Amino acid sequence: MKPRQVAAFSGDSKTIRVVGHRGARGILPENSIVGFDFALSIGVELLEFDVLLTADDVPVITHNHEFHGSGVRGPDGAFLNGERPRVSSLRMEEVVRFDIGRLDGTTDYGRRFPDQAQMDGVRVPRLSELLRLVSQPKYEHACLMLELKSDPDFAQDSAVRERIVSVICRDVCEAKLADRTLLHSFDWALLAECRRQAPDMPVSFLTQLQESEDDVGEDSAILVTPDLDRPDISVPDEVSRAGGSLWCPYFSELTADDLARARELGLCVAVWTVNEPEDIDAMIDLGVDAIVTDYPGRVQRRLSDRGYRWTR
Ligand code: MG
């Protein structure tokens, strides 16, 4: 039998799961409690988010290793101008002085999400805040795709890796959510460490073979992912060999053959990040297990119109 959280990400002939990417980045501040709560409140039970450690080893939910001016304002209320504070150099008490409630529409990144609400007083959450949110009885079906971010500067440092995994897993276990959490990463060495420290928690392998223009304004993952862009390599076989329960390819790189192979290997396949209606339709046609999206309501709507469910 599949572990509970893997079953929650698995589809069937009439079910495709919807995963709220960073909550609901298309319409609410990314990686924010307000965004996560919104996604859960519309019946999207699966959340993807990114976790980094502060200087004082607090797991926080934010995507980039440095705060960028495109979506972060300082204590003076102005978007960061040139300065890029590094999360791993800030203590938690400093992290919460920044406001992540708005996007700067003059930046490339800000222009990507013209529908995102503009809010004030939104803080980078601790991982523990999200764990508390999903621990409420009304969200008992929620499951988490917890992305561990590795710092490319320390990707070779096994002590750093051990610390990241142990601190994050401790929070998840203390919240008693180990059976509702997938450990997810582009960094296969980090996932190997997850297997070592938390063998009961399923792992989810992200892949991206080529840099995508869709990701402008964000940290790239290419540096920490093994080179899988070779004709002699079957990515699903590599994921399976590495102990993966899920494979998460960039959606436009998934072929029908690889999807079929993943199924033979018993892998659940969740594609990221699918936002445009024609791409959503293509993924429904392909028959993936789950769609990771910045617009969970939009994917619900396509599924609903086409007679699919996203929960059982
Ligand atoms: Mg992520």
Coordinates of C-alpha atoms and ligand atoms in Angstrom, one line a residue:
M1 CA 0.0 0.0 0.0
K2 CA 1.2 3.5 -0.8
P3 CA 2.1 5.8 2.1
R4 CA -0.7 8.2 2.9
Q5 CA 0.9 11.3 1.4
V6 CA 1.9 9.5 -1.8
A7 CA -1.7 8.3 -2.2
A8 CA -2.8 11.9 -1.8
F9 CA -0.6 12.9 -4.8
S10 CA -1.7 10.0 -6.9
G11 CA -4.4 10.3 -9.5
D12 CA -6.5 7.8 -11.4
S13 CA -8.5 7.8 -14.6
K14 CA -10.9 10.4 -13.3
T15 CA -8.8 12.2 -10.7
I16 CA -5.9 14.6 -11.2
R17 CA -4.5 16.2 -8.1
V18 CA -4.0 20.0 -7.8
V19 CA -1.0 21.2 -5.9
G20 CA -0.9 24.9 -4.9
H21 CA 2.6 26.2 -5.9
R22 CA 3.9 28.4 -3.2
G23 CA 0.3 28.5 -2.1
A24 CA -1.4 30.3 -4.9
R25 CA 1.4 32.5 -6.4
G26 CA -0.7 33.7 -9.3
I27 CA -3.1 35.6 -7.0
L28 CA -1.7 35.9 -3.5
P29 CA 1.8 36.6 -2.1
E30 CA 3.9 33.5 -2.7
N31 CA 5.0 31.2 0.2
S32 CA 2.7 33.1 2.6
I33 CA 0.3 31.9 5.2
V34 CA -2.5 33.8 3.5
G35 CA -1.8 32.1 0.2
F36 CA -1.6 28.6 1.8
D37 CA -4.8 29.2 3.7
F38 CA -6.6 30.3 0.6
A39 CA -5.5 27.2 -1.4
L40 CA -6.7 24.9 1.4
S41 CA -9.9 26.9 1.7
I42 CA -10.9 26.2 -1.9
G43 CA -10.4 22.5 -1.5
V44 CA -6.9 22.3 -2.8
E45 CA -5.4 19.9 -0.3
L46 CA -1.8 19.7 -1.6
L47 CA 0.7 22.5 -1.0
E48 CA 4.1 23.0 -2.5
F49 CA 6.5 25.4 -0.7
D50 CA 10.2 26.1 -0.3
V51 CA 12.2 25.9 3.0
L52 CA 15.5 27.5 3.9
L53 CA 17.3 28.0 7.2
T54 CA 18.0 31.3 8.8
A55 CA 21.3 32.1 10.5
D56 CA 19.8 30.9 13.8
D57 CA 18.6 27.6 12.2
V58 CA 14.9 28.4 12.0
P59 CA 13.3 26.8 8.9
V60 CA 11.5 29.5 7.0
I61 CA 9.3 29.3 3.9
T62 CA 10.8 31.4 1.1
H63 CA 12.2 30.5 -2.4
N64 CA 15.4 32.4 -3.0
H65 CA 18.5 32.4 -0.9
E66 CA 18.6 36.2 -1.1
F67 CA 15.7 38.5 -0.7
H68 CA 15.0 40.3 -4.1
G69 CA 13.6 43.8 -4.5
S70 CA 10.9 42.4 -6.9
G71 CA 8.9 41.1 -4.0
V72 CA 10.4 42.1 -0.7
R73 CA 10.2 45.5 1.1
G74 CA 12.4 46.5 3.9
P75 CA 11.3 48.0 7.2
D76 CA 11.1 51.4 5.5
G77 CA 8.3 50.1 3.3
A78 CA 10.3 50.4 0.1
F79 CA 11.2 47.6 -2.2
L80 CA 14.8 46.5 -1.7
N81 CA 16.9 48.6 -4.0
G82 CA 20.0 46.7 -5.1
E83 CA 20.7 45.3 -1.6
R84 CA 20.1 41.5 -1.4
P85 CA 20.1 40.2 2.2
R86 CA 20.9 36.5 2.4
V87 CA 18.4 34.5 4.4
S88 CA 21.2 32.3 5.8
S89 CA 22.9 35.4 7.2
L90 CA 19.7 36.8 8.9
R91 CA 18.4 35.8 12.3
M92 CA 14.6 35.1 12.5
E93 CA 14.0 38.4 14.3
E94 CA 15.5 40.1 11.3
V95 CA 13.6 38.1 8.7
V96 CA 10.3 39.1 10.1
R97 CA 11.1 42.8 9.5
F98 CA 10.7 42.3 5.8
D99 CA 7.3 42.5 4.0
I100 CA 6.5 40.0 1.2
G101 CA 3.0 41.3 0.5
R102 CA 3.6 43.1 -2.8
L103 CA 5.3 42.7 -6.1
D104 CA 7.2 45.5 -7.9
G105 CA 5.5 45.7 -11.3
T106 CA 8.6 47.4 -12.8
T107 CA 10.6 44.2 -12.4
D108 CA 10.7 41.2 -14.7
Y109 CA 9.5 39.0 -11.9
G110 CA 6.7 41.3 -10.9
R111 CA 5.5 41.5 -14.4
R112 CA 5.0 37.7 -14.5
F113 CA 2.1 37.9 -11.9
P114 CA 0.0 40.8 -12.8
D115 CA -3.0 39.4 -10.9
Q116 CA -1.3 39.0 -7.5
A117 CA -3.0 40.9 -4.7
Q118 CA -1.0 43.7 -3.1
M119 CA -1.0 43.4 0.6
D120 CA 0.8 44.9 3.6
G121 CA 2.2 43.3 6.7
V122 CA 2.8 39.9 5.2
R123 CA 5.8 38.1 6.7
V124 CA 8.0 35.2 5.7
P125 CA 6.5 32.4 7.7
R126 CA 8.3 29.9 9.8
L127 CA 7.8 26.3 8.7
S128 CA 6.1 25.7 12.1
E129 CA 3.4 28.3 11.3
L130 CA 2.3 26.4 8.2
L131 CA 2.5 23.1 10.1
R132 CA 0.2 24.6 12.7
L133 CA -2.2 25.8 10.0
V134 CA -2.6 22.4 8.4
S135 CA -2.9 20.7 11.8
Q136 CA -6.3 22.3 12.2
P137 CA -9.1 19.6 12.0
K138 CA -10.7 21.4 9.0
Y139 CA -7.5 20.7 7.0
E140 CA -7.0 17.1 8.1
H141 CA -6.7 16.0 4.5
A142 CA -4.0 18.4 3.6
C143 CA -0.6 17.0 2.5
L144 CA 2.7 18.9 2.0
M145 CA 5.3 18.9 -0.7
L146 CA 8.1 20.4 1.3
E147 CA 10.9 21.5 -1.0
L148 CA 14.3 21.6 0.7
K149 CA 16.5 24.3 -0.9
S150 CA 20.2 23.7 -1.0
D151 CA 22.6 26.5 -1.2
P152 CA 24.8 26.0 -4.3
D153 CA 27.7 27.5 -2.3
F154 CA 27.5 24.6 0.2
A155 CA 26.1 21.8 -2.1
Q156 CA 29.2 19.7 -1.5
D157 CA 29.2 20.2 2.3
S158 CA 27.7 17.1 4.0
A159 CA 27.6 18.8 7.4
V160 CA 25.3 21.5 6.0
R161 CA 23.2 18.9 4.3
E162 CA 22.8 16.9 7.6
R163 CA 21.8 20.0 9.5
I164 CA 19.2 21.2 7.0
V165 CA 17.5 17.8 6.9
S166 CA 17.6 17.2 10.7
V167 CA 16.2 20.7 11.6
I168 CA 13.4 20.5 9.0
C169 CA 12.5 16.9 9.8
R170 CA 12.5 17.7 13.6
D171 CA 9.8 20.4 13.0
V172 CA 7.7 18.1 10.8
C173 CA 7.9 15.2 13.3
E174 CA 7.2 17.5 16.3
A175 CA 4.0 18.6 14.5
K176 CA 3.1 15.0 13.9
L177 CA 2.8 15.6 10.2
A178 CA 5.5 13.1 9.0
D179 CA 2.8 10.9 7.4
R180 CA 1.4 13.9 5.5
T181 CA 4.7 15.3 4.2
L182 CA 6.8 14.6 1.2
L183 CA 10.4 15.7 1.1
H184 CA 11.0 17.3 -2.2
S185 CA 14.1 18.7 -3.9
F186 CA 16.2 19.3 -7.0
D187 CA 19.3 18.3 -5.0
W188 CA 19.6 14.6 -5.1
A189 CA 22.3 14.5 -2.5
L190 CA 20.0 16.3 -0.1
L191 CA 17.3 13.7 -0.9
A192 CA 19.7 10.9 -0.2
E193 CA 20.3 12.5 3.2
C194 CA 16.5 12.6 3.8
R195 CA 16.4 8.9 3.0
R196 CA 19.1 8.3 5.6
Q197 CA 17.7 10.4 8.4
A198 CA 14.0 9.9 7.7
P199 CA 13.6 6.6 5.8
D200 CA 9.8 6.5 6.5
M201 CA 9.2 9.8 4.8
P202 CA 8.7 9.5 1.0
V203 CA 10.9 11.6 -1.2
S204 CA 10.1 13.5 -4.4
F205 CA 12.6 14.2 -7.1
L206 CA 12.4 17.4 -9.1
T207 CA 14.0 17.5 -12.5
Q208 CA 14.6 20.2 -15.0
L209 CA 16.8 19.3 -18.0
Q210 CA 17.2 22.7 -19.4
E211 CA 17.0 26.2 -18.1
S212 CA 13.6 27.7 -18.7
E213 CA 12.7 31.3 -19.6
D214 CA 9.6 30.9 -17.5
D215 CA 11.7 31.2 -14.4
V216 CA 13.0 34.7 -14.9
G217 CA 13.8 36.5 -11.6
E218 CA 14.3 33.4 -9.5
D219 CA 17.1 31.2 -8.2
S220 CA 18.0 28.5 -10.7
A221 CA 18.0 24.9 -9.6
I222 CA 20.2 23.6 -12.5
L223 CA 23.4 23.9 -10.4
V224 CA 22.4 21.4 -7.8
T225 CA 20.6 18.8 -10.1
P226 CA 22.6 15.9 -11.6
D227 CA 23.0 16.2 -15.4
L228 CA 20.2 14.0 -16.7
D229 CA 20.0 15.5 -20.1
R230 CA 21.5 12.6 -22.0
P231 CA 19.9 10.3 -24.5
D232 CA 21.2 7.2 -22.7
I233 CA 19.5 8.1 -19.4
S234 CA 15.9 7.3 -18.4
V235 CA 15.0 9.9 -15.8
P236 CA 12.2 7.8 -14.2
D237 CA 14.6 4.9 -13.8
E238 CA 17.2 7.1 -12.1
V239 CA 14.5 8.5 -9.7
S240 CA 13.3 5.0 -8.9
R241 CA 16.9 3.8 -8.3
A242 CA 17.5 6.7 -6.0
G243 CA 14.5 5.7 -3.9
G244 CA 11.9 8.2 -5.1
S245 CA 8.2 7.9 -4.6
L246 CA 7.4 10.9 -6.8
W247 CA 9.0 12.2 -9.9
C248 CA 8.4 15.9 -10.6
P249 CA 9.5 16.9 -14.1
Y250 CA 9.2 20.3 -15.6
F251 CA 5.9 19.9 -17.5
S252 CA 7.1 20.6 -21.0
E253 CA 9.9 18.0 -20.7
L254 CA 7.6 15.1 -19.8
T255 CA 7.1 12.6 -22.7
A256 CA 4.3 10.0 -22.9
D257 CA 7.0 7.3 -22.9
D258 CA 8.7 8.5 -19.8
L259 CA 5.3 8.8 -18.1
A260 CA 4.5 5.2 -19.0
R261 CA 7.9 4.1 -17.7
A262 CA 7.4 6.0 -14.5
R263 CA 4.1 4.1 -14.0
E264 CA 5.7 0.8 -14.6
L265 CA 8.2 1.7 -11.9
G266 CA 5.3 2.6 -9.5
L267 CA 6.2 6.3 -9.4
C268 CA 3.7 9.0 -9.0
V269 CA 4.2 11.8 -11.5
A270 CA 3.5 15.5 -10.6
V271 CA 4.4 18.1 -13.2
W272 CA 5.4 21.7 -12.4
T273 CA 4.6 24.6 -12.9
V274 CA 1.5 24.6 -15.2
N275 CA -0.3 27.8 -15.5
E276 CA -1.6 28.4 -19.1
P277 CA -4.9 26.9 -20.0
E278 CA -3.5 25.1 -23.1
D279 CA -0.7 23.6 -21.0
I280 CA -3.2 22.5 -18.3
D281 CA -5.2 20.7 -21.0
A282 CA -2.1 19.1 -22.4
M283 CA -1.2 17.7 -18.9
I284 CA -4.8 16.4 -18.4
D285 CA -4.6 14.7 -21.8
L286 CA -1.3 13.1 -20.9
G287 CA -2.8 11.8 -17.7
V288 CA -0.4 12.9 -15.1
D289 CA -1.1 12.2 -11.4
A290 CA -0.8 15.8 -10.2
I291 CA -0.5 19.4 -11.6
V292 CA 1.6 21.9 -9.6
T293 CA 0.3 25.4 -10.4
D294 CA 0.4 29.0 -9.4
Y295 CA -3.4 29.2 -10.2
P296 CA -5.1 26.3 -8.4
G297 CA -8.6 27.7 -9.1
R298 CA -7.8 27.8 -12.8
V299 CA -6.7 24.1 -12.8
Q300 CA -9.8 23.2 -10.7
R301 CA -12.0 24.8 -13.3
R302 CA -10.3 23.0 -16.3
L303 CA -10.7 19.7 -14.4
S304 CA -14.2 20.4 -13.5
D305 CA -15.2 21.3 -17.0
R306 CA -13.7 18.1 -18.3
G307 CA -15.3 15.9 -15.8
Y308 CA -12.3 15.2 -13.5
R309 CA -12.0 15.4 -9.7
W310 CA -9.0 16.5 -7.7
T311 CA -9.9 14.9 -4.4
R312 CA -11.4 11.5 -3.7
Ligands
MG1 MG 9.5 25.0 -5.0

